[in-house]
XYZ file of N, CA and C in Angstrom:
798
model
N 86.545 84.449 83.051
C 87.121 83.210 82.528
C 88.047 83.569 81.377
N 89.352 83.341 81.580
C 90.316 83.637 80.535
C 90.432 82.493 79.541
N 90.475 82.822 78.263
C 90.543 81.827 77.192
C 92.004 81.506 76.877
N 92.339 80.229 76.947
C 93.697 79.768 76.630
C 93.584 78.620 75.631
N 93.735 78.928 74.359
C 93.650 77.909 73.315
C 95.026 77.385 72.968
N 95.185 76.071 73.065
C 96.459 75.442 72.712
C 96.260 74.736 71.363
N 95.860 75.537 70.396
C 95.522 75.061 69.056
C 96.343 75.828 68.028
N 96.551 75.248 66.847
C 97.229 75.994 65.795
C 96.286 76.851 64.961
N 94.946 76.682 65.139
C 94.008 77.251 64.179
C 92.785 77.927 64.783
N 92.806 78.270 66.060
C 91.678 79.017 66.619
C 91.606 80.384 65.952
N 90.393 80.953 65.877
C 90.197 82.147 65.040
C 90.971 83.358 65.536
N 91.254 83.431 66.845
C 91.906 84.623 67.380
C 93.341 84.368 67.816
N 93.550 83.319 68.603
C 94.877 83.107 69.199
C 95.512 81.794 68.779
N 95.102 81.262 67.638
C 95.667 80.008 67.169
C 97.171 80.081 67.018
N 97.865 79.085 67.584
C 99.312 79.009 67.479
C 100.077 79.811 68.505
N 99.403 80.688 69.249
C 100.110 81.547 70.199
C 100.576 80.789 71.441
N 99.869 79.716 71.797
C 100.135 79.046 73.069
C 100.415 77.562 72.889
N 100.848 77.172 71.697
C 101.123 75.761 71.447
C 102.283 75.260 72.305
N 103.233 76.130 72.573
C 104.354 75.770 73.445
C 103.895 75.826 74.905
N 104.133 74.765 75.690
C 103.663 74.755 77.084
C 104.137 75.945 77.911
N 105.372 76.383 77.701
C 105.877 77.534 78.458
C 105.088 78.792 78.109
N 104.754 78.961 76.823
C 103.963 80.112 76.405
C 102.557 80.042 77.003
N 102.010 78.834 77.067
C 100.682 78.658 77.644
C 100.664 79.021 79.126
N 101.660 78.577 79.852
C 101.733 78.891 81.282
C 101.937 80.384 81.490
N 102.781 80.999 80.671
C 103.009 82.446 80.781
C 101.706 83.206 80.529
N 100.931 82.759 79.547
C 99.652 83.404 79.264
C 98.680 83.227 80.423
N 98.661 82.031 81.006
C 97.787 81.782 82.155
C 98.175 82.665 83.340
N 99.475 82.812 83.572
C 99.933 83.687 84.663
C 99.480 85.127 84.424
N 99.616 85.585 83.187
C 99.216 86.954 82.858
C 97.712 87.145 83.074
N 96.922 86.157 82.701
C 95.482 86.239 82.926
C 95.162 86.285 84.418
N 95.853 85.470 85.190
C 95.626 85.462 86.635
C 95.963 86.821 87.244
N 97.076 87.394 86.823
C 97.483 88.706 87.338
C 96.494 89.792 86.923
N 95.845 89.606 85.775
C 94.867 90.587 85.291
C 93.509 90.450 85.949
N 93.324 89.357 86.701
C 92.070 89.214 87.431
C 91.186 88.062 87.022
N 91.701 87.133 86.210
C 90.900 85.976 85.827
C 90.557 85.140 87.053
N 89.347 84.609 87.058
C 88.914 83.722 88.136
C 88.946 82.263 87.712
N 89.003 82.010 86.410
C 89.039 80.667 85.825
C 89.874 80.759 84.552
N 90.632 79.704 84.258
C 91.311 79.592 82.970
C 90.643 78.462 82.201
N 90.150 78.776 81.000
C 89.464 77.797 80.157
C 90.420 77.372 79.049
N 90.803 76.100 79.052
C 91.822 75.607 78.129
C 91.175 74.682 77.102
N 91.388 75.011 75.837
C 90.849 74.201 74.755
C 91.931 73.771 73.792
N 91.757 72.577 73.191
C 92.788 72.034 72.308
C 92.253 71.687 70.929
N 90.985 71.985 70.664
C 90.431 71.795 69.322
C 89.635 73.038 68.951
N 89.957 73.636 67.831
C 89.248 74.842 67.421
C 87.789 74.522 67.108
N 86.889 75.410 67.576
C 85.459 75.262 67.274
C 84.981 76.366 66.331
N 85.921 77.084 65.703
C 85.504 78.118 64.755
C 84.855 77.468 63.540
N 83.980 78.183 62.829
C 83.364 77.618 61.631
C 84.408 77.185 60.609
N 84.271 75.972 60.105
C 85.184 75.477 59.087
C 86.487 74.924 59.608
N 86.665 74.887 60.919
C 87.920 74.370 61.474
C 88.049 72.877 61.177
N 89.278 72.440 60.992
C 89.541 71.017 60.742
C 89.409 70.238 62.046
N 88.585 69.201 62.026
C 88.386 68.387 63.227
C 89.632 67.551 63.504
N 89.864 67.305 64.777
C 90.924 66.391 65.180
C 90.300 65.273 66.000
N 91.035 64.190 66.189
C 90.477 63.102 66.982
C 90.795 63.312 68.463
N 90.172 62.517 69.300
C 90.324 62.673 70.738
C 91.745 62.482 71.214
N 92.468 61.569 70.569
C 93.857 61.336 70.977
C 94.708 62.581 70.751
N 94.538 63.217 69.600
C 95.294 64.438 69.314
C 94.893 65.553 70.261
N 93.605 65.639 70.552
C 93.122 66.658 71.487
C 93.776 66.478 72.850
N 93.790 65.255 73.335
C 94.358 64.992 74.668
C 95.866 65.226 74.687
N 96.538 64.921 73.586
C 97.981 65.127 73.514
C 98.323 66.614 73.652
N 97.486 67.472 73.094
C 97.693 68.911 73.226
C 97.280 69.422 74.606
N 96.149 68.928 75.076
C 95.472 69.535 76.227
C 96.061 69.160 77.580
N 96.299 67.870 77.784
C 96.596 67.390 79.131
C 97.886 67.950 79.719
N 98.985 68.028 78.960
C 100.203 68.597 79.559
C 100.024 70.054 79.967
N 99.247 70.809 79.203
C 99.053 72.225 79.534
C 98.204 72.365 80.787
N 97.175 71.559 80.922
C 96.385 71.594 82.157
C 97.275 71.300 83.354
N 98.071 70.256 83.251
C 98.957 69.894 84.366
C 99.943 71.007 84.680
N 100.518 71.623 83.652
C 101.501 72.687 83.864
C 100.847 73.932 84.478
N 99.664 74.285 83.989
C 98.976 75.463 84.538
C 98.587 75.224 85.988
N 98.098 74.037 86.289
C 97.725 73.735 87.678
C 98.955 73.744 88.589
N 100.091 73.296 88.050
C 101.323 73.317 88.838
C 101.790 74.747 89.086
N 101.694 75.583 88.063
C 102.155 76.968 88.178
C 101.187 77.822 88.984
N 99.889 77.516 88.885
C 98.835 78.303 89.539
C 97.914 77.355 90.306
N 98.380 76.795 91.415
C 97.619 75.738 92.093
C 96.258 76.168 92.619
N 96.060 77.461 92.820
C 94.774 77.932 93.337
C 93.814 78.390 92.241
N 94.236 78.297 90.997
C 93.415 78.769 89.882
C 92.537 77.639 89.341
N 91.229 77.773 89.386
C 90.362 76.767 88.765
C 90.605 76.711 87.259
N 90.633 75.505 86.726
C 90.858 75.288 85.301
C 89.648 74.582 84.708
N 89.234 75.068 83.551
C 88.136 74.475 82.799
C 88.696 73.830 81.541
N 88.206 72.634 81.217
C 88.599 71.952 79.988
C 87.499 72.135 78.956
N 87.848 72.773 77.851
C 86.898 73.046 76.777
C 86.902 71.854 75.823
N 85.955 70.929 76.027
C 85.890 69.726 75.211
C 84.472 69.186 75.211
N 84.110 68.502 74.120
C 82.800 67.849 74.058
C 82.935 66.328 74.129
N 84.154 65.837 74.337
C 84.400 64.398 74.408
C 84.547 63.969 75.873
N 83.761 62.995 76.288
C 83.810 62.563 77.693
C 85.155 61.928 78.040
N 85.764 61.232 77.099
C 87.060 60.607 77.376
C 88.119 61.673 77.636
N 88.101 62.729 76.823
C 89.030 63.837 77.052
C 88.708 64.549 78.353
N 87.415 64.752 78.621
C 87.011 65.432 79.854
C 87.477 64.655 81.082
N 87.324 63.348 81.066
C 87.770 62.538 82.205
C 89.273 62.685 82.429
N 90.039 62.591 81.344
C 91.493 62.732 81.462
C 91.871 64.129 81.937
N 91.127 65.147 81.480
C 91.403 66.525 81.902
C 91.137 66.700 83.389
N 90.071 66.115 83.879
C 89.772 66.197 85.310
C 90.845 65.488 86.124
N 91.316 64.379 85.618
C 92.399 63.653 86.309
C 93.694 64.456 86.292
N 93.870 65.288 85.259
C 95.085 66.115 85.149
C 95.006 67.378 86.001
N 93.837 67.671 86.562
C 93.726 68.816 87.460
C 92.628 69.812 87.146
N 91.925 69.639 86.029
C 90.797 70.532 85.741
C 89.677 70.259 86.739
N 88.847 71.285 86.957
C 87.717 71.122 87.860
C 86.383 71.411 87.196
N 86.423 71.840 85.941
C 85.229 72.234 85.195
C 85.332 71.662 83.790
N 84.188 71.246 83.236
C 84.115 70.830 81.839
C 83.211 71.808 81.103
N 83.688 72.307 79.975
C 82.960 73.264 79.152
C 82.584 72.563 77.846
N 81.307 72.164 77.734
C 80.848 71.344 76.611
C 80.080 72.197 75.611
N 80.680 72.437 74.433
C 80.058 73.310 73.439
C 78.866 72.658 72.744
N 78.632 71.387 72.993
C 77.455 70.714 72.446
C 76.398 70.466 73.518
N 76.574 71.041 74.682
C 75.532 71.000 75.701
C 75.066 69.615 76.073
N 75.979 68.646 76.169
C 75.687 67.261 76.558
C 74.923 66.490 75.493
N 74.726 67.085 74.310
C 73.888 66.439 73.305
C 74.683 65.783 72.172
N 75.995 65.691 72.346
C 76.823 64.991 71.349
C 77.420 63.720 71.918
N 77.949 63.793 73.126
C 78.518 62.611 73.788
C 77.654 62.297 75.008
N 76.850 61.247 74.955
C 75.918 60.968 76.053
C 76.604 60.634 77.371
N 77.885 60.280 77.325
C 78.587 59.936 78.566
C 79.038 61.163 79.353
N 78.965 62.363 78.753
C 79.461 63.564 79.425
C 78.666 63.870 80.682
N 77.358 63.737 80.620
C 76.524 64.029 81.788
C 76.824 63.054 82.921
N 77.008 61.788 82.583
C 77.326 60.792 83.610
C 78.665 61.087 84.269
N 79.621 61.555 83.468
C 80.935 61.908 84.018
C 80.809 63.065 85.005
N 80.049 64.073 84.644
C 79.870 65.217 85.539
C 79.191 64.790 86.830
N 78.204 63.912 86.716
C 77.521 63.427 87.911
C 78.470 62.625 88.795
N 79.277 61.802 88.180
C 80.208 60.934 88.913
C 81.281 61.735 89.640
N 81.807 62.764 88.984
C 82.960 63.495 89.522
C 82.581 64.740 90.317
N 81.367 65.251 90.096
C 80.977 66.502 90.739
C 81.639 67.729 90.131
N 82.210 67.582 88.937
C 82.890 68.701 88.294
C 81.895 69.787 87.908
N 82.372 71.026 87.878
C 81.575 72.097 87.312
C 81.276 71.799 85.855
N 80.140 72.277 85.359
C 79.706 71.919 84.016
C 79.118 73.139 83.313
N 79.768 73.569 82.236
C 79.227 74.627 81.381
C 78.484 73.943 80.236
N 77.197 74.201 80.147
C 76.337 73.623 79.109
C 76.051 74.711 78.088
N 76.570 74.530 76.867
C 76.418 75.566 75.861
C 75.340 75.218 74.842
N 74.655 76.244 74.375
C 73.701 76.142 73.273
C 74.455 76.236 71.947
N 74.012 75.454 70.981
C 74.542 75.599 69.628
C 73.419 75.430 68.625
N 73.582 76.084 67.491
C 72.638 75.908 66.391
C 73.192 75.019 65.297
N 74.360 74.457 65.513
C 75.018 73.667 64.468
C 74.327 72.318 64.261
N 74.259 71.913 63.012
C 73.785 70.577 62.613
C 72.364 70.276 63.056
N 71.507 71.288 63.065
C 70.108 71.058 63.419
C 69.269 72.219 62.924
N 67.960 72.006 62.888
C 67.031 73.074 62.550
C 66.792 73.929 63.793
N 66.794 75.242 63.619
C 66.585 76.134 64.755
C 65.235 76.833 64.620
N 64.673 77.218 65.743
C 63.400 77.914 65.759
C 63.596 79.377 65.369
N 62.591 80.017 64.800
C 62.736 81.413 64.361
C 63.045 82.380 65.500
N 62.475 82.139 66.668
C 62.715 83.037 67.804
C 63.956 82.580 68.560
N 65.007 83.415 68.628
C 66.265 82.985 69.248
C 66.125 82.541 70.703
N 65.305 83.227 71.472
C 65.171 82.863 72.882
C 64.387 81.576 73.046
N 63.384 81.362 72.215
C 62.643 80.107 72.278
C 63.544 78.940 71.892
N 64.420 79.152 70.903
C 65.353 78.097 70.528
C 66.318 77.800 71.678
N 66.772 78.849 72.357
C 67.597 78.659 73.547
C 66.853 77.822 74.591
N 65.618 78.187 74.830
C 64.830 77.504 75.866
C 64.679 76.023 75.546
N 64.348 75.722 74.292
C 64.115 74.334 73.905
C 65.415 73.523 73.989
N 66.487 74.059 73.404
C 67.749 73.309 73.392
C 68.315 73.139 74.801
N 68.393 74.238 75.542
C 69.000 74.163 76.870
C 68.143 73.386 77.852
N 66.822 73.444 77.699
C 65.950 72.634 78.562
C 66.225 71.149 78.363
N 66.466 70.763 77.107
C 66.824 69.367 76.825
C 68.158 69.020 77.477
N 69.134 69.902 77.386
C 70.440 69.656 78.005
C 70.322 69.549 79.521
N 69.529 70.435 80.112
C 69.326 70.403 81.565
C 68.665 69.088 81.975
N 67.698 68.648 81.189
C 67.025 67.374 81.475
C 68.020 66.218 81.445
N 68.897 66.211 80.450
C 69.925 65.172 80.350
C 70.821 65.196 81.593
N 71.230 66.395 81.992
C 72.121 66.526 83.146
C 71.461 66.043 84.432
N 70.272 66.520 84.691
C 69.612 66.184 85.951
C 69.237 64.708 86.010
N 68.833 64.148 84.872
C 68.488 62.731 84.832
C 69.708 61.864 85.130
N 70.897 62.349 84.724
C 72.134 61.605 84.985
C 72.585 61.738 86.438
N 72.017 62.693 87.162
C 72.403 62.897 88.549
C 73.308 64.081 88.787
N 73.472 64.957 87.786
C 74.255 66.180 87.978
C 73.487 67.094 88.932
N 74.173 67.645 89.921
C 73.533 68.561 90.861
C 73.319 69.923 90.197
N 72.242 70.576 90.546
C 71.954 71.881 89.963
C 73.094 72.864 90.199
N 73.738 72.762 91.365
C 74.810 73.702 91.705
C 76.043 73.550 90.815
N 76.145 72.455 90.064
C 77.288 72.256 89.177
C 77.143 73.002 87.853
N 75.934 73.441 87.515
C 75.610 73.834 86.148
C 75.665 75.343 85.924
N 76.298 75.724 84.826
C 76.247 77.080 84.277
C 75.812 76.946 82.821
N 74.950 77.854 82.360
C 74.470 77.820 80.979
C 75.147 78.894 80.144
N 75.460 78.548 78.897
C 76.103 79.457 77.946
C 75.237 79.514 76.685
N 74.718 80.678 76.300
C 73.867 80.750 75.107
C 74.609 80.585 73.793
N 75.928 80.470 73.828
C 76.676 80.138 72.626
C 76.685 81.218 71.565
N 77.042 82.434 71.966
C 77.158 83.508 70.975
C 78.056 83.063 69.821
N 77.573 83.266 68.597
C 78.385 82.983 67.423
C 78.323 81.565 66.909
N 77.733 80.648 67.641
C 77.686 79.255 67.207
C 76.451 79.032 66.342
N 76.657 79.105 65.013
C 75.573 78.978 64.029
C 74.513 80.045 64.254
N 74.989 81.269 64.509
C 74.097 82.413 64.716
C 74.631 83.576 63.889
N 73.769 84.215 63.105
C 74.220 85.365 62.333
C 74.232 86.617 63.200
N 74.665 87.732 62.626
C 74.821 88.959 63.412
C 73.505 89.411 64.031
N 72.429 89.349 63.275
C 71.128 89.762 63.807
C 70.699 88.871 64.966
N 70.906 87.577 64.807
C 70.567 86.613 65.860
C 71.354 86.930 67.132
N 72.637 87.198 66.991
C 73.459 87.535 68.161
C 73.012 88.843 68.803
N 72.615 89.821 67.992
C 72.132 91.091 68.541
C 70.861 90.880 69.360
N 69.949 90.077 68.833
C 68.713 89.775 69.576
C 69.044 89.042 70.869
N 69.978 88.117 70.786
C 70.364 87.353 71.968
C 70.965 88.257 73.037
N 71.770 89.238 72.633
C 72.297 90.200 73.601
C 71.173 91.044 74.205
N 70.273 91.525 73.344
C 69.203 92.411 73.811
C 68.258 91.703 74.761
N 68.065 90.410 74.567
C 67.091 89.655 75.372
C 67.770 88.668 76.328
N 69.046 88.896 76.584
C 69.837 87.985 77.411
C 69.174 87.728 78.764
N 68.591 88.759 79.347
C 67.977 88.624 80.663
C 66.859 87.601 80.714
N 66.234 87.326 79.580
C 65.145 86.345 79.557
C 65.640 84.932 79.853
N 66.933 84.696 79.656
C 67.479 83.363 79.885
C 67.553 83.010 81.371
N 67.427 84.000 82.243
C 67.423 83.708 83.678
C 66.240 82.826 84.062
N 65.208 82.812 83.236
C 64.046 81.974 83.515
C 64.402 80.487 83.539
N 65.529 80.128 82.927
C 65.960 78.733 82.950
C 66.463 78.307 84.324
N 66.815 79.270 85.167
C 67.103 78.962 86.561
C 68.546 78.644 86.904
N 69.488 78.986 86.024
C 70.894 78.686 86.277
C 71.760 79.912 85.993
N 72.961 79.993 86.596
C 73.876 81.083 86.256
C 74.201 81.052 84.766
N 74.483 82.223 84.213
C 74.722 82.354 82.784
C 76.153 82.795 82.501
N 76.745 82.193 81.482
C 78.066 82.571 80.977
C 77.882 83.253 79.630
N 78.619 84.326 79.400
C 78.578 85.031 78.117
C 79.959 85.001 77.483
N 80.025 84.493 76.248
C 81.292 84.403 75.534
C 81.209 85.076 74.178
N 81.420 86.373 74.152
C 81.364 87.137 72.907
C 82.749 87.470 72.354
N 83.790 87.120 73.053
C 85.116 87.679 72.842
C 85.615 87.564 71.397
N 85.829 88.735 70.777
C 86.437 88.871 69.447
C 85.655 88.159 68.338
N 84.418 87.828 68.572
C 83.687 87.008 67.615
C 83.274 87.790 66.374
N 82.958 87.023 65.334
C 82.721 87.592 64.009
C 81.610 88.636 64.020
N 80.565 88.428 64.803
C 79.464 89.383 64.778
C 79.893 90.748 65.321
N 80.855 90.777 66.229
C 81.379 92.063 66.686
C 82.127 92.764 65.554
N 82.791 91.993 64.726
C 83.423 92.567 63.543
C 82.396 93.099 62.558
N 81.272 92.420 62.450
C 80.195 92.881 61.569
C 79.650 94.220 62.063
N 79.496 94.353 63.384
C 78.951 95.593 63.950
C 79.935 96.755 63.823
N 81.225 96.471 63.988
C 82.218 97.542 64.090
C 83.082 97.719 62.843
N 83.123 96.723 61.986
C 84.034 96.761 60.842
C 85.469 96.436 61.207
N 85.705 95.961 62.425
C 87.077 95.694 62.888
C 87.494 94.252 62.606
N 88.779 94.031 62.293
C 89.283 92.669 62.163
C 89.402 92.020 63.543
N 89.621 90.722 63.549
C 89.581 89.969 64.804
C 90.553 90.520 65.847
N 91.731 90.971 65.410
C 92.730 91.439 66.377
C 92.395 92.808 66.954
N 91.344 93.441 66.458
C 90.981 94.786 66.937
C 89.569 94.820 67.526
N 89.139 93.705 68.095
C 87.769 93.628 68.607
C 87.676 93.600 70.130
N 88.763 93.903 70.828
C 88.707 93.833 72.284
C 87.840 94.941 72.890
N 87.830 96.119 72.287
C 86.977 97.194 72.803
C 85.506 96.811 72.633
N 85.159 96.290 71.464
C 83.781 95.839 71.239
C 83.426 94.703 72.195
N 84.393 93.823 72.449
C 84.159 92.748 73.415
C 83.852 93.317 74.792
N 84.650 94.280 75.233
C 84.436 94.877 76.556
C 83.077 95.561 76.638
N 82.664 96.225 75.548
C 81.343 96.854 75.537
C 80.254 95.806 75.693
N 80.375 94.716 74.955
C 79.368 93.660 75.072
C 79.414 93.016 76.454
N 80.604 92.873 77.018
C 80.727 92.289 78.360
C 80.026 93.155 79.404
N 80.208 94.471 79.309
C 79.541 95.368 80.255
C 78.023 95.254 80.132
N 77.536 95.228 78.909
C 76.087 95.126 78.688
C 75.545 93.798 79.213
N 76.259 92.724 78.961
C 75.780 91.412 79.380
C 75.942 91.210 80.877
N 76.984 91.798 81.455
C 77.110 91.762 82.913
C 75.940 92.503 83.553
N 75.583 93.648 82.985
C 74.441 94.407 83.500
C 73.142 93.632 83.351
N 73.100 92.745 82.353
C 71.915 91.909 82.141
C 71.960 90.629 82.961
N 73.010 90.467 83.777
C 73.033 89.356 84.718
C 73.992 88.232 84.419
N 74.930 88.393 83.479
C 75.912 87.340 83.218
C 76.774 87.125 84.457
N 76.909 85.876 84.873
C 77.723 85.546 86.043
C 79.185 85.335 85.680
N 79.427 84.898 84.441
C 80.783 84.608 83.973
C 80.955 85.238 82.597
N 82.109 85.857 82.368
C 82.456 86.413 81.065
C 83.687 85.668 80.559
N 83.541 85.014 79.410
C 84.643 84.228 78.838
C 85.335 85.092 77.785
N 86.612 85.463 78.040
C 87.265 86.492 77.235
C 88.741 86.185 76.983
N 89.265 86.830 75.936
C 90.700 86.749 75.647
C 91.482 87.790 76.445
N 91.049 89.049 76.403
C 91.725 90.136 77.105
C 91.083 90.302 78.481
N 91.687 89.683 79.474
C 91.075 89.652 80.803
C 91.019 91.039 81.431
N 92.123 91.788 81.398
C 92.190 93.075 82.098
C 91.103 94.032 81.613
N 90.943 94.156 80.306
C 89.960 95.087 79.754
C 88.540 94.709 80.180
N 88.257 93.422 80.221
C 86.917 92.975 80.553
C 86.651 92.956 82.052
N 87.699 92.791 82.855
C 87.550 92.980 84.306
C 87.100 94.411 84.594
N 87.714 95.368 83.898
C 87.325 96.773 84.084
C 85.890 97.015 83.616
N 85.539 96.437 82.476
C 84.187 96.607 81.951
C 83.165 96.044 82.931
N 83.445 94.873 83.492
C 82.533 94.261 84.458
C 82.459 95.086 85.741
N 83.592 95.668 86.149
C 83.596 96.484 87.365
C 82.686 97.697 87.219
N 82.719 98.327 86.044
C 81.851 99.477 85.805
C 80.388 99.036 85.828
N 80.093 97.915 85.179
C 78.723 97.402 85.188
C 78.264 97.080 86.607
N 79.147 96.490 87.414
C 78.781 96.126 88.783
C 78.483 97.368 89.623
N 79.274 98.427 89.434
C 79.004 99.673 90.163
C 77.653 100.241 89.764
N 77.345 100.203 88.488
C 76.059 100.699 88.013
C 74.902 99.884 88.604
N 75.062 98.572 88.623
C 74.021 97.706 89.181
C 73.806 98.020 90.660
N 74.920 98.150 91.410
C 74.820 98.445 92.841
C 74.172 99.802 93.085
N 74.540 100.788 92.276
C 73.950 102.125 92.429
C 72.463 102.098 92.126
N 72.085 101.310 91.133
C 70.674 101.192 90.805
C 69.880 100.579 91.935
N 70.470 99.580 92.593
C 69.778 98.954 93.726
C 69.634 99.928 94.886
N 70.708 100.705 95.144
C 70.635 101.692 96.219
C 69.601 102.764 95.914
N 69.576 103.173 94.646
C 68.588 104.173 94.238
C 67.180 103.677 94.396
N 66.966 102.401 94.037
C 65.636 101.828 94.181
C 65.237 101.764 95.647
N 66.225 101.404 96.502
C 65.936 101.348 97.923
C 65.618 102.712 98.497
N 66.382 103.742 98.076
C 66.140 105.095 98.555
C 64.769 105.571 98.132
N 64.413 105.222 96.903
C 63.096 105.632 96.423
C 61.985 105.009 97.232
N 62.198 103.766 97.621
C 61.186 103.080 98.433
C 61.047 103.729 99.792
N 62.193 104.097 100.390
C 62.149 104.727 101.716
C 61.424 106.074 101.651
N 61.712 106.842 100.610
C 61.059 108.161 100.494
C 59.559 108.016 100.302
N 59.183 106.964 99.563
C 57.764 106.766 99.335
C 57.070 106.395 100.631
């Protein structure tokens, strides 16, 4: 999943794609590099970012979705928004997926919209504006179980849902490290998992690198999380992470073959 922010203030690529032509060019480059989805967002969710209203969000977002869908008609597009009104307009403009960073727990109409339209739905965990449990995985389980309950009660089909543990969202470096190490435990929730570590602050904490120099660390984390079962990797540098995932996939396949050979010999 390639990240395309049409914002002036996102932590990594703010202002780079505000012009629609630049946004389409970036989407084309991601597609050529191997992206399977383009995730387009119009409001920064970085810590301390200035909030905008839904009208401003839609003014930025909708023309870019339409232009990307026109330029790349076979490319699935995801709308990164927590507002159901924006999500509805984005789906009408050509998006097929909604990526909700509040996991359906901020706008109660989001789950109903997903059920009504059949759109793909990324449900993200966040620690913002609430008390979190000491154990990171237990907090994931409690929060995401509530989000899943909201979705299913609204009539969202299980096949529509992907879960995102929300790396970096009100999580310190240690919390993110534990979440990476125990990522496989999240499969118990029963849904495909998305991992979005790209260029995030905790990678800078681990490596000492500034945001513009964190793509190697991102690729390393992507390989590790792919090996732990991530179905989707949400990234800025698509080519580097496609390669990282390919190496992880070869390792996984070799491990399965080795296990099978061992069974036959036994």
